[in-house]
């Protein structure tokens, strides 16, 4: 299999609230909510880097589309890693997330492996790690 992951979709309970968090709070670019003319179709996409998109879609609509039972969300299923170029940038983004309404679960700190990171939960409990890794070169 060639890796061609192009969209990461987060299931959310309140599409408008999540749109506000990601667009207005974190500053991610989007056209807003589209697909409202379709039952189970309302979604918002955010452009990330190198053709990667983040989508937010109602959890109940994901369950309908994929034909799986709607289950309780868990913050420990996965994390979204946002790698940055400096410790200062970690601090700046953690502050931005807090102002946007994120719950800071792990304030930015020196990590045991030599980096610097912190964690926050978005309004639906998705866990983000903002991290500076001195061994990784971050492009633009």
PDB file of C-alpha atoms in Angstrom:
ATOM      1  CA  UNK A   1       0.000   0.000   0.000  1.00  0.00           C
ATOM      2  CA  UNK A   2       1.307   3.447  -0.870  1.00  0.00           C
ATOM      3  CA  UNK A   3       0.564   5.905   1.925  1.00  0.00           C
ATOM      4  CA  UNK A   4      -1.918   8.418   0.532  1.00  0.00           C
ATOM      5  CA  UNK A   5      -3.589   9.759   3.633  1.00  0.00           C
ATOM      6  CA  UNK A   6      -5.029  13.117   2.662  1.00  0.00           C
ATOM      7  CA  UNK A   7      -7.805  13.816   5.182  1.00  0.00           C
ATOM      8  CA  UNK A   8      -7.971  13.361   8.939  1.00  0.00           C
ATOM      9  CA  UNK A   9     -11.607  13.575  10.059  1.00  0.00           C
ATOM     10  CA  UNK A  10     -12.544  14.363  13.639  1.00  0.00           C
ATOM     11  CA  UNK A  11     -15.981  13.380  14.870  1.00  0.00           C
ATOM     12  CA  UNK A  12     -17.605  16.267  16.719  1.00  0.00           C
ATOM     13  CA  UNK A  13     -20.853  16.748  18.613  1.00  0.00           C
ATOM     14  CA  UNK A  14     -21.425  20.417  17.692  1.00  0.00           C
ATOM     15  CA  UNK A  15     -20.184  21.352  14.226  1.00  0.00           C
ATOM     16  CA  UNK A  16     -20.587  25.131  14.714  1.00  0.00           C
ATOM     17  CA  UNK A  17     -18.713  25.081  18.042  1.00  0.00           C
ATOM     18  CA  UNK A  18     -15.843  23.089  16.530  1.00  0.00           C
ATOM     19  CA  UNK A  19     -15.749  25.343  13.451  1.00  0.00           C
ATOM     20  CA  UNK A  20     -15.423  28.372  15.727  1.00  0.00           C
ATOM     21  CA  UNK A  21     -12.642  26.698  17.735  1.00  0.00           C
ATOM     22  CA  UNK A  22     -10.523  25.683  14.745  1.00  0.00           C
ATOM     23  CA  UNK A  23     -11.216  28.661  12.461  1.00  0.00           C
ATOM     24  CA  UNK A  24     -11.534  31.581  14.879  1.00  0.00           C
ATOM     25  CA  UNK A  25      -9.577  30.226  17.828  1.00  0.00           C
ATOM     26  CA  UNK A  26      -6.652  28.440  16.169  1.00  0.00           C
ATOM     27  CA  UNK A  27      -6.732  30.383  12.895  1.00  0.00           C
ATOM     28  CA  UNK A  28      -7.028  27.415  10.510  1.00  0.00           C
ATOM     29  CA  UNK A  29      -8.223  28.356   7.028  1.00  0.00           C
ATOM     30  CA  UNK A  30     -11.586  26.993   5.838  1.00  0.00           C
ATOM     31  CA  UNK A  31     -14.497  27.704   3.536  1.00  0.00           C
ATOM     32  CA  UNK A  32     -16.741  26.959   6.509  1.00  0.00           C
ATOM     33  CA  UNK A  33     -19.461  24.359   6.706  1.00  0.00           C
ATOM     34  CA  UNK A  34     -20.436  22.823   3.388  1.00  0.00           C
ATOM     35  CA  UNK A  35     -22.767  19.990   2.407  1.00  0.00           C
ATOM     36  CA  UNK A  36     -25.733  21.158   4.470  1.00  0.00           C
ATOM     37  CA  UNK A  37     -28.051  20.387   1.561  1.00  0.00           C
ATOM     38  CA  UNK A  38     -27.440  16.666   2.147  1.00  0.00           C
ATOM     39  CA  UNK A  39     -28.731  14.642   5.051  1.00  0.00           C
ATOM     40  CA  UNK A  40     -25.647  13.639   7.087  1.00  0.00           C
ATOM     41  CA  UNK A  41     -23.478  15.792   4.776  1.00  0.00           C
ATOM     42  CA  UNK A  42     -22.556  18.915   6.753  1.00  0.00           C
ATOM     43  CA  UNK A  43     -18.751  19.057   7.114  1.00  0.00           C
ATOM     44  CA  UNK A  44     -15.937  21.599   7.298  1.00  0.00           C
ATOM     45  CA  UNK A  45     -12.450  21.173   5.852  1.00  0.00           C
ATOM     46  CA  UNK A  46      -9.267  22.964   6.915  1.00  0.00           C
ATOM     47  CA  UNK A  47      -6.191  23.102   4.705  1.00  0.00           C
ATOM     48  CA  UNK A  48      -3.080  21.918   6.477  1.00  0.00           C
ATOM     49  CA  UNK A  49       0.273  21.311   4.756  1.00  0.00           C
ATOM     50  CA  UNK A  50       1.284  19.426   1.608  1.00  0.00           C
ATOM     51  CA  UNK A  51      -2.249  18.587   0.532  1.00  0.00           C
ATOM     52  CA  UNK A  52      -3.337  17.302   3.948  1.00  0.00           C
ATOM     53  CA  UNK A  53      -6.755  18.383   5.212  1.00  0.00           C
ATOM     54  CA  UNK A  54      -8.420  18.274   8.599  1.00  0.00           C
ATOM     55  CA  UNK A  55     -12.180  17.677   8.516  1.00  0.00           C
ATOM     56  CA  UNK A  56     -14.777  18.034  11.237  1.00  0.00           C
ATOM     57  CA  UNK A  57     -17.983  16.054  10.846  1.00  0.00           C
ATOM     58  CA  UNK A  58     -20.765  15.226  13.272  1.00  0.00           C
ATOM     59  CA  UNK A  59     -20.061  11.973  15.100  1.00  0.00           C
ATOM     60  CA  UNK A  60     -23.600  10.755  14.424  1.00  0.00           C
ATOM     61  CA  UNK A  61     -23.117  11.348  10.690  1.00  0.00           C
ATOM     62  CA  UNK A  62     -19.827   9.422  10.657  1.00  0.00           C
ATOM     63  CA  UNK A  63     -21.571   6.523  12.377  1.00  0.00           C
ATOM     64  CA  UNK A  64     -24.353   6.640   9.783  1.00  0.00           C
ATOM     65  CA  UNK A  65     -21.964   6.832   6.809  1.00  0.00           C
ATOM     66  CA  UNK A  66     -19.652   4.060   8.045  1.00  0.00           C
ATOM     67  CA  UNK A  67     -22.519   1.917   9.374  1.00  0.00           C
ATOM     68  CA  UNK A  68     -20.986   1.568  12.812  1.00  0.00           C
ATOM     69  CA  UNK A  69     -22.666   2.144  16.176  1.00  0.00           C
ATOM     70  CA  UNK A  70     -22.278   5.583  17.680  1.00  0.00           C
ATOM     71  CA  UNK A  71     -19.966   5.023  20.656  1.00  0.00           C
ATOM     72  CA  UNK A  72     -18.761   7.187  23.501  1.00  0.00           C
ATOM     73  CA  UNK A  73     -15.749   9.316  22.578  1.00  0.00           C
ATOM     74  CA  UNK A  74     -12.370   8.772  24.236  1.00  0.00           C
ATOM     75  CA  UNK A  75      -9.481  11.216  24.418  1.00  0.00           C
ATOM     76  CA  UNK A  76      -6.970   8.397  24.574  1.00  0.00           C
ATOM     77  CA  UNK A  77      -7.710   6.786  21.189  1.00  0.00           C
ATOM     78  CA  UNK A  78      -5.115   8.899  19.374  1.00  0.00           C
ATOM     79  CA  UNK A  79      -3.315  12.221  19.515  1.00  0.00           C
ATOM     80  CA  UNK A  80      -2.800  14.829  16.852  1.00  0.00           C
ATOM     81  CA  UNK A  81       0.832  15.934  16.866  1.00  0.00           C
ATOM     82  CA  UNK A  82       1.512  19.520  15.835  1.00  0.00           C
ATOM     83  CA  UNK A  83       5.273  19.858  15.444  1.00  0.00           C
ATOM     84  CA  UNK A  84       6.778  23.332  15.522  1.00  0.00           C
ATOM     85  CA  UNK A  85      10.211  24.896  15.163  1.00  0.00           C
ATOM     86  CA  UNK A  86      10.899  26.157  18.690  1.00  0.00           C
ATOM     87  CA  UNK A  87       9.993  26.032  22.365  1.00  0.00           C
ATOM     88  CA  UNK A  88       8.627  29.562  22.035  1.00  0.00           C
ATOM     89  CA  UNK A  89       6.275  28.430  19.297  1.00  0.00           C
ATOM     90  CA  UNK A  90       4.987  25.621  21.528  1.00  0.00           C
ATOM     91  CA  UNK A  91       4.231  28.191  24.240  1.00  0.00           C
ATOM     92  CA  UNK A  92       2.523  30.529  21.744  1.00  0.00           C
ATOM     93  CA  UNK A  93       0.254  27.818  20.323  1.00  0.00           C
ATOM     94  CA  UNK A  94      -0.633  26.455  23.754  1.00  0.00           C
ATOM     95  CA  UNK A  95      -1.651  29.982  24.781  1.00  0.00           C
ATOM     96  CA  UNK A  96      -3.681  30.388  21.569  1.00  0.00           C
ATOM     97  CA  UNK A  97      -5.456  27.081  22.192  1.00  0.00           C
ATOM     98  CA  UNK A  98      -6.281  28.039  25.789  1.00  0.00           C
ATOM     99  CA  UNK A  99      -7.732  31.370  24.659  1.00  0.00           C
ATOM    100  CA  UNK A 100      -9.817  29.510  22.062  1.00  0.00           C
ATOM    101  CA  UNK A 101     -11.345  27.357  24.807  1.00  0.00           C
ATOM    102  CA  UNK A 102      -9.097  24.302  24.820  1.00  0.00           C
ATOM    103  CA  UNK A 103      -8.522  22.455  28.074  1.00  0.00           C
ATOM    104  CA  UNK A 104      -4.804  22.358  28.804  1.00  0.00           C
ATOM    105  CA  UNK A 105      -4.152  18.868  30.160  1.00  0.00           C
ATOM    106  CA  UNK A 106      -0.356  19.025  30.216  1.00  0.00           C
ATOM    107  CA  UNK A 107       1.245  22.495  30.193  1.00  0.00           C
ATOM    108  CA  UNK A 108       4.292  22.946  27.958  1.00  0.00           C
ATOM    109  CA  UNK A 109       7.441  21.568  29.579  1.00  0.00           C
ATOM    110  CA  UNK A 110      10.815  19.978  28.908  1.00  0.00           C
ATOM    111  CA  UNK A 111      10.235  16.375  27.829  1.00  0.00           C
ATOM    112  CA  UNK A 112      12.292  13.459  29.114  1.00  0.00           C
ATOM    113  CA  UNK A 113      13.512  12.709  25.553  1.00  0.00           C
ATOM    114  CA  UNK A 114      15.009  16.184  25.038  1.00  0.00           C
ATOM    115  CA  UNK A 115      12.136  18.004  23.375  1.00  0.00           C
ATOM    116  CA  UNK A 116       9.492  20.391  24.640  1.00  0.00           C
ATOM    117  CA  UNK A 117       5.768  19.711  24.535  1.00  0.00           C
ATOM    118  CA  UNK A 118       2.317  20.242  25.958  1.00  0.00           C
ATOM    119  CA  UNK A 119      -1.150  18.734  25.430  1.00  0.00           C
ATOM    120  CA  UNK A 120      -4.640  20.166  25.112  1.00  0.00           C
ATOM    121  CA  UNK A 121      -8.174  18.922  24.462  1.00  0.00           C
ATOM    122  CA  UNK A 122     -10.358  20.547  21.808  1.00  0.00           C
ATOM    123  CA  UNK A 123     -14.079  21.149  22.568  1.00  0.00           C
ATOM    124  CA  UNK A 124     -14.912  17.509  21.716  1.00  0.00           C
ATOM    125  CA  UNK A 125     -12.075  15.992  23.739  1.00  0.00           C
ATOM    126  CA  UNK A 126      -9.645  15.309  20.880  1.00  0.00           C
ATOM    127  CA  UNK A 127      -6.133  15.302  22.283  1.00  0.00           C
ATOM    128  CA  UNK A 128      -3.498  17.489  20.625  1.00  0.00           C
ATOM    129  CA  UNK A 129       0.222  17.544  21.375  1.00  0.00           C
ATOM    130  CA  UNK A 130       2.135  20.684  20.488  1.00  0.00           C
ATOM    131  CA  UNK A 131       5.778  19.701  20.334  1.00  0.00           C
ATOM    132  CA  UNK A 132       9.249  20.885  19.442  1.00  0.00           C
ATOM    133  CA  UNK A 133      11.572  17.994  18.638  1.00  0.00           C
ATOM    134  CA  UNK A 134      15.221  19.071  18.299  1.00  0.00           C
ATOM    135  CA  UNK A 135      15.901  16.046  16.042  1.00  0.00           C
ATOM    136  CA  UNK A 136      13.290  17.046  13.428  1.00  0.00           C
ATOM    137  CA  UNK A 137      13.650  19.811  10.907  1.00  0.00           C
ATOM    138  CA  UNK A 138      10.352  21.616  10.357  1.00  0.00           C
ATOM    139  CA  UNK A 139       9.813  23.116   6.910  1.00  0.00           C
ATOM    140  CA  UNK A 140       8.304  26.587   6.591  1.00  0.00           C
TER     141      UNK A 140
END
